[in-house]
Amino acid sequence: MFSLKRHLLAVILAAGLGASAASAHAFLDHAQPRVGSHVKVAPHRVIIWFTEAVEPLFSRIQVFNSAGQEVDNKNTHRLHGKKAVLIVTVPALPPGRYKVIWHVVAEDTHKTHGDFKFWVK
Amino acid sequence: MNHLLLLLSRWLHFASALLPCGCWLLDWLMAPPLRGQPWSCAIWKRLMRRELAASLAVALVSGGMWLACVTVSISGLPAEQALRPAVLSLVWHHTHFGQLWQMRLYLWLALAGASAAALALPNEAIRKVLAWLALLLATAFAGSLAWAGHGITGTTPAGRQWHLAADVAHLAVVGIWPLGLLPFVLALRQLRRSAEAQRWRVMAVMTARFSLISIGAVCLLLASGIIDSLMLVGTWHNLLASNYGRLLIIKIAIFAMMVAIGAVNLTRLRTRLQRAAITADEAIYAVVARRLQRNVAIEIALAAVVLGIVAVLGVIAPPVH
């Protein structure tokens, strides 16, 4: 009984002070081409779905080839009507390994970044 | 450096933006006994003027600081380049944060106008209407901070709505307790210093009212906090294993201390003050009032630490993210 009371008290206290000004951080939800995938047809664009809405003006997706050269068209923008989806177009990609690096600012101004690779066969 | 300034501006802005809401809620719920007589009414009005003027001025300056820090942070530029009009305009007009800050600036202007008019006009009927308007605007000004934080997160649209509602309620209630303790303790101090014979009776009634309001506020904080905790922490493991969770535990410990001090005020000092009101014992009055004032001052200091923790928690990714 004591343990139950103690747990209830802890839950109530945790709940009472749980509210805070913590904020959303946008992380990669999924991408196209998929993270770590091997694709037969070279993609014309890289699309990333984030876990939160992002600010397109202060967010960027870059695509690098295996030599470390940036190969995207430097035109990161939001998918029409989708606040949490960013796109960058790429020219026809020859077979090889590609690294995607993303830096985003969530709508609440928090910055996050990450990267993943995909292969064109 | 920018990070520290951001934390400082968040801390100052949270305290100053929530206080007007607390002031106007106390004006409605706690102040009627103070407004009952000309001398105590004058004390309350003077306090309200000072509190509102100071909090609104600090809210404006700290809001500007917050915007500047955000601009430097999200642009990735050095401060001298980021704070140029072109970059600031980009953030102000084309980001969610900038648009929110525009709306909050309009709310600030409306709140300052309504507050000044409510405190200046002698007509009681008009004052009441303006006081309600000021309360509404102050609640919107405080609650709108939810859109600058985790209130806009949630895994589903319904979850987001619940989260936002809980956050707005939480922010408005924090204005009354613990931030409302500041106008309360200043009113106590003014009453103690007054030479009026009725001052102890007014103090006893005011304290009894504030105690009831505090109980209600703590209950609302618990209810809104349950939703927030579920959204941001989720599990006991997250609470114990993450930096966010550990900081939250410190916040919980301080909250528990504040509730304990509030309980002493409620159960012991308030009762003694009411007993003294019956016997009209000046010596007991003075001792109890001094202790009450000291305890509330400690609660306010702890509340300042809690707000500091809130400012830090706001820049840490919650475990569920």
Tab-separated table of C-alpha atoms in Angstrom:
chain	number	residue	atom	x	y	z
A	1	MET	CA	0.000	0.000	0.000
A	2	PHE	CA	2.851	2.333	0.913
A	3	SER	CA	4.526	1.633	-2.414
A	4	LEU	CA	1.319	2.391	-4.311
A	5	LYS	CA	0.871	5.661	-2.450
A	6	ARG	CA	4.485	6.585	-3.100
A	7	HIS	CA	4.088	5.896	-6.808
A	8	LEU	CA	0.869	7.878	-7.010
A	9	LEU	CA	2.557	10.787	-5.268
A	10	ALA	CA	5.502	10.584	-7.660
A	11	VAL	CA	3.184	10.526	-10.686
A	12	ILE	CA	1.239	13.541	-9.412
A	13	LEU	CA	4.414	15.493	-8.681
A	14	ALA	CA	5.960	14.570	-12.018
A	15	ALA	CA	2.789	15.614	-13.775
A	16	GLY	CA	2.537	18.859	-11.886
A	17	LEU	CA	5.971	19.963	-12.862
A	18	GLY	CA	6.067	18.208	-16.172
A	19	ALA	CA	4.823	21.191	-18.094
A	20	SER	CA	7.697	23.280	-19.215
A	21	ALA	CA	8.892	25.268	-22.105
A	22	ALA	CA	10.582	22.367	-23.769
A	23	SER	CA	10.286	22.474	-27.487
A	24	ALA	CA	9.870	20.488	-30.632
A	25	HIS	CA	12.930	19.221	-32.428
A	26	ALA	CA	12.537	18.102	-36.024
A	27	PHE	CA	14.152	14.741	-36.757
A	28	LEU	CA	14.135	12.595	-39.863
A	29	ASP	CA	11.026	10.458	-40.029
A	30	HIS	CA	11.666	8.826	-43.397
A	31	ALA	CA	13.165	9.735	-46.755
A	32	GLN	CA	12.982	9.023	-50.448
A	33	PRO	CA	15.283	7.393	-51.543
A	34	ARG	CA	15.086	5.408	-48.318
A	35	VAL	CA	17.885	5.664	-45.762
A	36	GLY	CA	20.613	3.152	-46.682
A	37	SER	CA	18.746	1.909	-49.746
A	38	HIS	CA	20.103	0.660	-53.085
A	39	VAL	CA	18.013	2.057	-55.936
A	40	LYS	CA	18.031	0.850	-59.543
A	41	VAL	CA	16.605	4.057	-61.034
A	42	ALA	CA	18.454	7.274	-60.230
A	43	PRO	CA	16.145	9.670	-58.304
A	44	HIS	CA	15.423	13.196	-59.587
A	45	ARG	CA	14.932	14.537	-56.113
A	46	VAL	CA	15.587	13.732	-52.492
A	47	ILE	CA	12.596	14.117	-50.182
A	48	ILE	CA	12.788	14.049	-46.397
A	49	TRP	CA	9.776	13.777	-44.097
A	50	PHE	CA	10.530	15.273	-40.667
A	51	THR	CA	8.833	14.647	-37.344
A	52	GLU	CA	7.907	18.348	-36.949
A	53	ALA	CA	7.184	21.328	-39.196
A	54	VAL	CA	10.342	23.073	-40.408
A	55	GLU	CA	11.318	26.548	-41.621
A	56	PRO	CA	12.337	26.173	-45.286
A	57	LEU	CA	14.230	29.484	-45.432
A	58	PHE	CA	16.652	28.329	-42.763
A	59	SER	CA	16.767	24.621	-43.628
A	60	ARG	CA	18.909	22.811	-46.181
A	61	ILE	CA	19.361	19.403	-47.769
A	62	GLN	CA	22.665	18.676	-49.518
A	63	VAL	CA	23.599	15.627	-51.581
A	64	PHE	CA	27.268	14.653	-51.996
A	65	ASN	CA	28.806	12.027	-54.266
A	66	SER	CA	31.507	9.584	-53.133
A	67	ALA	CA	34.190	12.144	-54.072
A	68	GLY	CA	32.653	14.610	-51.628
A	69	GLN	CA	31.299	16.980	-54.300
A	70	GLU	CA	27.904	18.545	-53.788
A	71	VAL	CA	25.654	17.355	-56.621
A	72	ASP	CA	22.221	18.727	-55.706
A	73	ASN	CA	20.644	21.789	-57.355
A	74	LYS	CA	20.804	23.853	-54.115
A	75	ASN	CA	17.089	24.517	-54.220
A	76	THR	CA	15.803	23.080	-50.955
A	77	HIS	CA	12.130	23.912	-50.575
A	78	ARG	CA	9.017	22.708	-48.792
A	79	LEU	CA	6.682	20.232	-50.490
A	80	HIS	CA	3.536	22.196	-51.340
A	81	GLY	CA	1.155	22.167	-48.391
A	82	LYS	CA	3.381	19.947	-46.253
A	83	LYS	CA	5.123	21.836	-43.473
A	84	ALA	CA	7.266	18.885	-42.388
A	85	VAL	CA	8.542	17.790	-45.787
A	86	LEU	CA	11.598	19.191	-47.614
A	87	ILE	CA	12.764	18.488	-51.142
A	88	VAL	CA	15.943	19.123	-53.085
A	89	THR	CA	16.221	18.249	-56.762
A	90	VAL	CA	19.252	16.511	-58.231
A	91	PRO	CA	20.518	16.058	-61.799
A	92	ALA	CA	20.739	12.556	-63.301
A	93	LEU	CA	22.930	10.682	-60.833
A	94	PRO	CA	25.436	8.135	-62.147
A	95	PRO	CA	25.798	4.852	-60.216
A	96	GLY	CA	27.629	5.249	-56.947
A	97	ARG	CA	27.303	6.080	-53.275
A	98	TYR	CA	25.616	9.332	-52.194
A	99	LYS	CA	25.527	11.034	-48.849
A	100	VAL	CA	22.615	13.271	-47.866
A	101	ILE	CA	23.265	15.871	-45.171
A	102	TRP	CA	20.347	17.833	-43.702
A	103	HIS	CA	20.295	20.859	-41.422
A	104	VAL	CA	16.837	22.057	-40.374
A	105	VAL	CA	15.227	24.627	-38.123
A	106	ALA	CA	11.915	23.524	-36.609
A	107	GLU	CA	9.028	25.996	-36.447
A	108	ASP	CA	9.865	26.647	-32.808
A	109	THR	CA	13.413	27.627	-33.937
A	110	HIS	CA	15.281	24.555	-32.690
A	111	LYS	CA	18.073	23.382	-34.970
A	112	THR	CA	18.811	19.732	-35.746
A	113	HIS	CA	20.949	17.984	-38.335
A	114	GLY	CA	21.766	14.529	-39.586
A	115	ASP	CA	22.861	12.499	-42.579
A	116	PHE	CA	22.262	9.214	-44.376
A	117	LYS	CA	23.517	7.387	-47.458
A	118	PHE	CA	21.924	5.705	-50.445
A	119	TRP	CA	23.367	3.887	-53.466
A	120	VAL	CA	22.446	4.145	-57.130
A	121	LYS	CA	23.121	0.826	-58.903
B	1	MET	CA	27.401	33.542	-25.539
B	2	ASN	CA	24.275	33.625	-27.719
B	3	HIS	CA	23.076	30.489	-25.946
B	4	LEU	CA	23.415	32.122	-22.523
B	5	LEU	CA	21.652	35.268	-23.715
B	6	LEU	CA	18.866	33.103	-25.148
B	7	LEU	CA	18.421	31.351	-21.790
B	8	LEU	CA	18.441	34.688	-19.956
B	9	SER	CA	15.897	36.239	-22.311
B	10	ARG	CA	13.641	33.164	-22.071
B	11	TRP	CA	13.836	33.252	-18.258
B	12	LEU	CA	13.027	36.959	-18.066
B	13	HIS	CA	10.306	36.703	-20.692
B	14	PHE	CA	8.523	33.774	-19.059
B	15	ALA	CA	8.445	35.572	-15.694
B	16	SER	CA	7.395	38.945	-17.079
B	17	ALA	CA	4.892	37.696	-19.661
B	18	LEU	CA	3.023	35.486	-17.196
B	19	LEU	CA	2.870	38.019	-14.352
B	20	PRO	CA	0.223	40.368	-15.883
B	21	CYS	CA	-2.131	37.390	-16.153
B	22	GLY	CA	-1.548	36.633	-12.460
B	23	CYS	CA	-2.049	40.292	-11.511
B	24	TRP	CA	-5.413	40.565	-13.259
B	25	LEU	CA	-6.588	37.180	-11.955
B	26	LEU	CA	-5.705	38.284	-8.409
B	27	ASP	CA	-7.443	41.605	-9.042
B	28	TRP	CA	-10.575	39.632	-9.785
B	29	LEU	CA	-10.323	36.855	-7.178
B	30	MET	CA	-8.255	38.224	-4.285
B	31	ALA	CA	-8.490	42.013	-4.339
B	32	PRO	CA	-12.205	42.678	-3.546
B	33	PRO	CA	-11.486	43.004	0.215
B	34	LEU	CA	-8.655	45.407	-0.628
B	35	ARG	CA	-10.875	47.480	-2.868
B	36	GLY	CA	-13.498	47.716	-0.125
B	37	GLN	CA	-11.944	50.801	1.508
B	38	PRO	CA	-10.276	53.844	-0.042
B	39	TRP	CA	-6.905	53.434	1.767
B	40	SER	CA	-6.513	49.724	0.881
B	41	CYS	CA	-7.849	50.315	-2.625
B	42	ALA	CA	-5.119	52.923	-3.119
B	43	ILE	CA	-2.487	50.400	-1.938
B	44	TRP	CA	-3.725	47.753	-4.397
B	45	LYS	CA	-3.944	50.157	-7.332
B	46	ARG	CA	-0.419	51.432	-6.679
B	47	LEU	CA	0.861	47.852	-6.540
B	48	MET	CA	-0.919	46.892	-9.743
B	49	ARG	CA	0.463	49.934	-11.556
B	50	ARG	CA	4.045	49.137	-10.506
B	51	GLU	CA	3.794	45.401	-11.158
B	52	LEU	CA	2.160	45.773	-14.554
B	53	ALA	CA	4.432	48.587	-15.717
B	54	ALA	CA	7.569	46.676	-14.675
B	55	SER	CA	6.452	43.312	-16.049
B	56	LEU	CA	5.273	44.730	-19.378
B	57	ALA	CA	8.514	46.694	-19.824
B	58	VAL	CA	10.633	43.617	-19.062
B	59	ALA	CA	8.427	41.484	-21.343
B	60	LEU	CA	9.016	43.886	-24.233
B	61	VAL	CA	12.784	44.059	-23.767
B	62	SER	CA	13.221	40.320	-23.130
B	63	GLY	CA	10.958	39.496	-26.082
B	64	GLY	CA	13.206	41.599	-28.293
B	65	MET	CA	16.274	39.865	-26.871
B	66	TRP	CA	14.705	36.470	-27.531
B	67	LEU	CA	13.971	37.427	-31.157
B	68	ALA	CA	17.537	38.665	-31.650
B	69	CYS	CA	19.028	35.476	-30.153
B	70	VAL	CA	16.779	33.301	-32.315
B	71	THR	CA	17.789	35.253	-35.434
B	72	VAL	CA	21.482	34.736	-34.671
B	73	SER	CA	20.887	31.061	-33.904
B	74	ILE	CA	18.815	30.039	-36.930
B	75	SER	CA	20.670	32.162	-39.485
B	76	GLY	CA	23.999	30.652	-38.465
B	77	LEU	CA	25.615	34.072	-39.024
B	78	PRO	CA	27.786	36.085	-36.639
B	79	ALA	CA	25.695	38.464	-34.501
B	80	GLU	CA	26.817	41.609	-36.347
B	81	GLN	CA	25.594	40.142	-39.657
B	82	ALA	CA	22.509	38.345	-38.336
B	83	LEU	CA	21.111	41.450	-36.651
B	84	ARG	CA	20.964	43.469	-39.866
B	85	PRO	CA	17.449	44.626	-40.903
B	86	ALA	CA	17.348	42.284	-43.910
B	87	VAL	CA	17.897	39.138	-41.825
B	88	LEU	CA	15.652	40.310	-38.986
B	89	SER	CA	12.929	41.089	-41.523
B	90	LEU	CA	13.239	37.587	-42.973
B	91	VAL	CA	12.698	36.049	-39.533
B	92	TRP	CA	9.968	38.569	-38.611
B	93	HIS	CA	7.896	38.075	-41.773
B	94	HIS	CA	8.669	34.576	-43.011
B	95	THR	CA	8.992	32.285	-40.015
B	96	HIS	CA	6.445	30.837	-37.616
B	97	PHE	CA	8.344	32.405	-34.709
B	98	GLY	CA	8.403	35.870	-36.328
B	99	GLN	CA	4.690	35.785	-37.104
B	100	LEU	CA	3.968	34.637	-33.553
B	101	TRP	CA	6.059	37.518	-32.199
B	102	GLN	CA	4.140	39.988	-34.411
B	103	MET	CA	0.855	38.763	-32.982
B	104	ARG	CA	2.259	38.908	-29.443
B	105	LEU	CA	3.426	42.487	-30.003
B	106	TYR	CA	-0.143	43.499	-30.914
B	107	LEU	CA	-1.392	41.672	-27.819
B	108	TRP	CA	1.219	43.489	-25.717
B	109	LEU	CA	0.076	46.885	-27.039
B	110	ALA	CA	-3.586	46.079	-26.411
B	111	LEU	CA	-2.815	44.735	-22.922
B	112	ALA	CA	-0.751	47.800	-21.983
B	113	GLY	CA	-3.560	50.095	-23.172
B	114	ALA	CA	-6.344	48.173	-21.402
B	115	SER	CA	-4.313	47.900	-18.182
B	116	ALA	CA	-3.462	51.610	-18.115
B	117	ALA	CA	-7.091	52.568	-18.758
B	118	ALA	CA	-8.466	50.124	-16.176
B	119	LEU	CA	-6.178	51.527	-13.487
B	120	ALA	CA	-6.667	55.176	-14.407
B	121	LEU	CA	-10.421	55.489	-14.898
B	122	PRO	CA	-12.420	56.285	-11.732
B	123	ASN	CA	-15.743	54.921	-13.011
B	124	GLU	CA	-16.222	51.484	-11.390
B	125	ALA	CA	-18.469	50.048	-14.118
B	126	ILE	CA	-16.018	50.955	-16.889
B	127	ARG	CA	-13.098	49.789	-14.747
B	128	LYS	CA	-14.702	46.357	-14.373
B	129	VAL	CA	-15.186	45.984	-18.129
B	130	LEU	CA	-11.615	47.083	-18.821
B	131	ALA	CA	-10.271	44.804	-16.082
B	132	TRP	CA	-11.992	41.827	-17.761
B	133	LEU	CA	-10.605	42.890	-21.112
B	134	ALA	CA	-7.125	43.211	-19.607
B	135	LEU	CA	-7.470	39.742	-18.030
B	136	LEU	CA	-8.481	38.274	-21.386
B	137	LEU	CA	-5.566	39.949	-23.181
B	138	ALA	CA	-3.093	39.007	-20.431
B	139	THR	CA	-4.211	35.357	-20.651
B	140	ALA	CA	-3.780	35.433	-24.439
B	141	PHE	CA	-0.360	37.084	-24.089
B	142	ALA	CA	0.796	34.439	-21.578
B	143	GLY	CA	-0.892	31.501	-23.330
B	144	SER	CA	0.526	32.429	-26.743
B	145	LEU	CA	3.935	31.335	-25.454
B	146	ALA	CA	2.660	27.781	-25.931
B	147	TRP	CA	3.084	28.263	-29.685
B	148	ALA	CA	6.745	29.139	-29.119
B	149	GLY	CA	7.437	25.863	-27.361
B	150	HIS	CA	6.492	22.254	-27.056
B	151	GLY	CA	2.794	23.076	-27.217
B	152	ILE	CA	2.954	22.749	-30.996
B	153	THR	CA	4.242	19.168	-30.823
B	154	GLY	CA	2.241	15.988	-30.792
B	155	THR	CA	2.107	12.759	-32.695
B	156	THR	CA	-1.488	13.251	-33.859
B	157	PRO	CA	-3.594	16.370	-34.604
B	158	ALA	CA	-5.796	15.541	-31.602
B	159	GLY	CA	-2.693	15.070	-29.451
B	160	ARG	CA	-1.431	18.453	-30.607
B	161	GLN	CA	-4.723	20.141	-29.638
B	162	TRP	CA	-4.694	18.582	-26.174
B	163	HIS	CA	-1.078	19.523	-25.739
B	164	LEU	CA	-1.702	23.128	-26.777
B	165	ALA	CA	-4.759	23.445	-24.536
B	166	ALA	CA	-2.845	22.024	-21.579
B	167	ASP	CA	0.067	24.340	-22.242
B	168	VAL	CA	-2.069	27.481	-22.494
B	169	ALA	CA	-3.854	26.576	-19.243
B	170	HIS	CA	-0.542	25.793	-17.555
B	171	LEU	CA	1.020	29.109	-18.562
B	172	ALA	CA	-2.004	31.136	-17.446
B	173	VAL	CA	-2.146	29.321	-14.090
B	174	VAL	CA	1.585	29.766	-13.417
B	175	GLY	CA	0.829	33.506	-13.568
B	176	ILE	CA	-1.368	33.168	-10.505
B	177	TRP	CA	0.702	30.592	-8.599
B	178	PRO	CA	3.606	30.858	-8.047
B	179	LEU	CA	4.083	34.201	-9.861
B	180	GLY	CA	1.042	35.768	-8.172
B	181	LEU	CA	2.952	35.390	-4.914
B	182	LEU	CA	4.877	38.519	-5.859
B	183	PRO	CA	1.907	40.943	-5.851
B	184	PHE	CA	0.570	39.041	-2.828
B	185	VAL	CA	3.738	39.514	-0.755
B	186	LEU	CA	4.019	43.168	-1.802
B	187	ALA	CA	0.422	43.724	-0.709
B	188	LEU	CA	1.226	42.024	2.618
B	189	ARG	CA	4.205	44.315	3.108
B	190	GLN	CA	2.196	47.429	2.328
B	191	LEU	CA	-0.573	46.364	4.699
B	192	ARG	CA	1.923	45.681	7.505
B	193	ARG	CA	3.356	49.159	7.089
B	194	SER	CA	-0.048	50.814	7.018
B	195	ALA	CA	-1.270	52.608	10.125
B	196	GLU	CA	-4.930	51.794	9.449
B	197	ALA	CA	-6.754	49.905	12.216
B	198	GLN	CA	-8.456	47.602	9.698
B	199	ARG	CA	-5.222	46.427	8.109
B	200	TRP	CA	-5.014	43.085	9.938
B	201	ARG	CA	-8.577	42.140	9.137
B	202	VAL	CA	-8.032	42.989	5.461
B	203	MET	CA	-4.799	40.966	5.509
B	204	ALA	CA	-6.563	37.933	7.041
B	205	VAL	CA	-9.357	37.986	4.419
B	206	MET	CA	-6.881	38.536	1.574
B	207	THR	CA	-4.657	35.664	2.786
B	208	ALA	CA	-7.642	33.320	3.099
B	209	ARG	CA	-8.692	34.143	-0.452
B	210	PHE	CA	-5.188	33.722	-1.826
B	211	SER	CA	-4.876	30.324	-0.106
B	212	LEU	CA	-8.014	29.065	-1.819
B	213	ILE	CA	-6.837	30.429	-5.171
B	214	SER	CA	-3.463	28.714	-4.679
B	215	ILE	CA	-5.107	25.326	-4.036
B	216	GLY	CA	-7.104	25.689	-7.241
B	217	ALA	CA	-4.009	26.779	-9.172
B	218	VAL	CA	-1.928	23.814	-7.932
B	219	CYS	CA	-4.739	21.415	-8.957
B	220	LEU	CA	-4.861	22.960	-12.448
B	221	LEU	CA	-1.069	22.800	-12.705
B	222	LEU	CA	-1.219	19.086	-11.870
B	223	ALA	CA	-3.938	18.418	-14.460
B	224	SER	CA	-2.184	20.303	-17.274
B	225	GLY	CA	1.160	18.852	-16.195
B	226	ILE	CA	-0.136	15.285	-16.543
B	227	ILE	CA	-0.832	15.906	-20.235
B	228	ASP	CA	2.519	17.621	-20.749
B	229	SER	CA	4.450	14.826	-19.006
B	230	LEU	CA	2.761	12.165	-21.099
B	231	MET	CA	3.614	14.093	-24.267
B	232	LEU	CA	7.232	14.912	-23.450
B	233	VAL	CA	8.569	12.295	-21.047
B	234	GLY	CA	6.305	9.335	-21.622
B	235	THR	CA	7.939	6.726	-19.393
B	236	TRP	CA	9.673	6.392	-16.013
B	237	HIS	CA	12.800	5.255	-17.825
B	238	ASN	CA	12.831	8.467	-19.877
B	239	LEU	CA	12.422	10.483	-16.703
B	240	LEU	CA	15.405	8.830	-15.021
B	241	ALA	CA	17.749	8.172	-17.950
B	242	SER	CA	17.752	11.457	-19.896
B	243	ASN	CA	19.247	14.866	-19.103
B	244	TYR	CA	15.819	16.347	-19.690
B	245	GLY	CA	14.290	13.906	-17.202
B	246	ARG	CA	16.961	14.529	-14.563
B	247	LEU	CA	16.492	18.273	-14.815
B	248	LEU	CA	12.762	17.728	-14.542
B	249	ILE	CA	13.337	15.753	-11.320
B	250	ILE	CA	15.182	18.750	-9.842
B	251	LYS	CA	12.267	20.928	-10.870
B	252	ILE	CA	9.869	18.463	-9.227
B	253	ALA	CA	11.895	18.551	-5.989
B	254	ILE	CA	11.744	22.359	-5.896
B	255	PHE	CA	8.036	22.268	-6.710
B	256	ALA	CA	7.511	19.869	-3.788
B	257	MET	CA	9.343	22.304	-1.489
B	258	MET	CA	7.162	25.166	-2.680
B	259	VAL	CA	3.988	23.152	-2.114
B	260	ALA	CA	5.246	22.222	1.402
B	261	ILE	CA	5.863	25.871	2.284
B	262	GLY	CA	2.460	26.766	0.821
B	263	ALA	CA	0.886	24.046	2.979
B	264	VAL	CA	2.461	25.560	6.123
B	265	ASN	CA	1.113	28.969	5.143
B	266	LEU	CA	-2.295	27.465	4.498
B	267	THR	CA	-2.665	25.234	7.537
B	268	ARG	CA	-0.814	27.139	10.248
B	269	LEU	CA	-0.225	30.792	9.461
B	270	ARG	CA	-3.566	31.486	7.813
B	271	THR	CA	-5.380	29.915	10.775
B	272	ARG	CA	-3.336	31.922	13.271
B	273	LEU	CA	-4.011	35.093	11.332
B	274	GLN	CA	-7.747	34.405	11.425
B	275	ARG	CA	-7.619	33.674	15.168
B	276	ALA	CA	-5.747	36.922	15.735
B	277	ALA	CA	-8.462	38.728	13.779
B	278	ILE	CA	-10.978	37.583	16.400
B	279	THR	CA	-8.863	38.558	19.408
B	280	ALA	CA	-7.469	41.679	17.697
B	281	ASP	CA	-4.048	40.911	19.201
B	282	GLU	CA	-1.599	43.296	17.499
B	283	ALA	CA	1.516	41.416	18.678
B	284	ILE	CA	0.358	38.060	17.261
B	285	TYR	CA	-0.692	39.757	14.041
B	286	ALA	CA	2.734	41.275	13.559
B	287	VAL	CA	4.594	37.989	14.226
B	288	VAL	CA	2.339	35.901	11.953
B	289	ALA	CA	2.406	38.478	9.166
B	290	ARG	CA	6.213	38.610	9.296
B	291	ARG	CA	6.476	34.800	9.078
B	292	LEU	CA	3.977	34.682	6.257
B	293	GLN	CA	5.907	37.332	4.357
B	294	ARG	CA	9.193	35.448	4.911
B	295	ASN	CA	7.731	32.109	3.736
B	296	VAL	CA	6.245	33.688	0.629
B	297	ALA	CA	9.580	35.357	-0.150
B	298	ILE	CA	11.251	31.902	-0.003
B	299	GLU	CA	8.558	30.514	-2.321
B	300	ILE	CA	9.217	33.357	-4.784
B	301	ALA	CA	12.962	32.649	-4.749
B	302	LEU	CA	12.256	28.970	-5.464
B	303	ALA	CA	9.851	29.969	-8.246
B	304	ALA	CA	12.651	32.007	-9.844
B	305	VAL	CA	14.854	28.872	-9.837
B	306	VAL	CA	12.018	26.832	-11.374
B	307	LEU	CA	11.614	29.397	-14.167
B	308	GLY	CA	15.363	29.196	-14.785
B	309	ILE	CA	15.028	25.412	-15.160
B	310	VAL	CA	12.090	25.951	-17.544
B	311	ALA	CA	14.301	28.213	-19.666
B	312	VAL	CA	16.951	25.469	-19.873
B	313	LEU	CA	14.446	22.640	-20.480
B	314	GLY	CA	13.148	24.591	-23.443
B	315	VAL	CA	16.381	24.151	-25.359
B	316	ILE	CA	16.885	20.447	-24.560
B	317	ALA	CA	15.233	17.790	-26.699
B	318	PRO	CA	12.604	15.986	-24.585
B	319	PRO	CA	13.105	12.186	-24.372
B	320	VAL	CA	10.112	11.373	-26.576
B	321	HIS	CA	11.737	13.283	-29.434
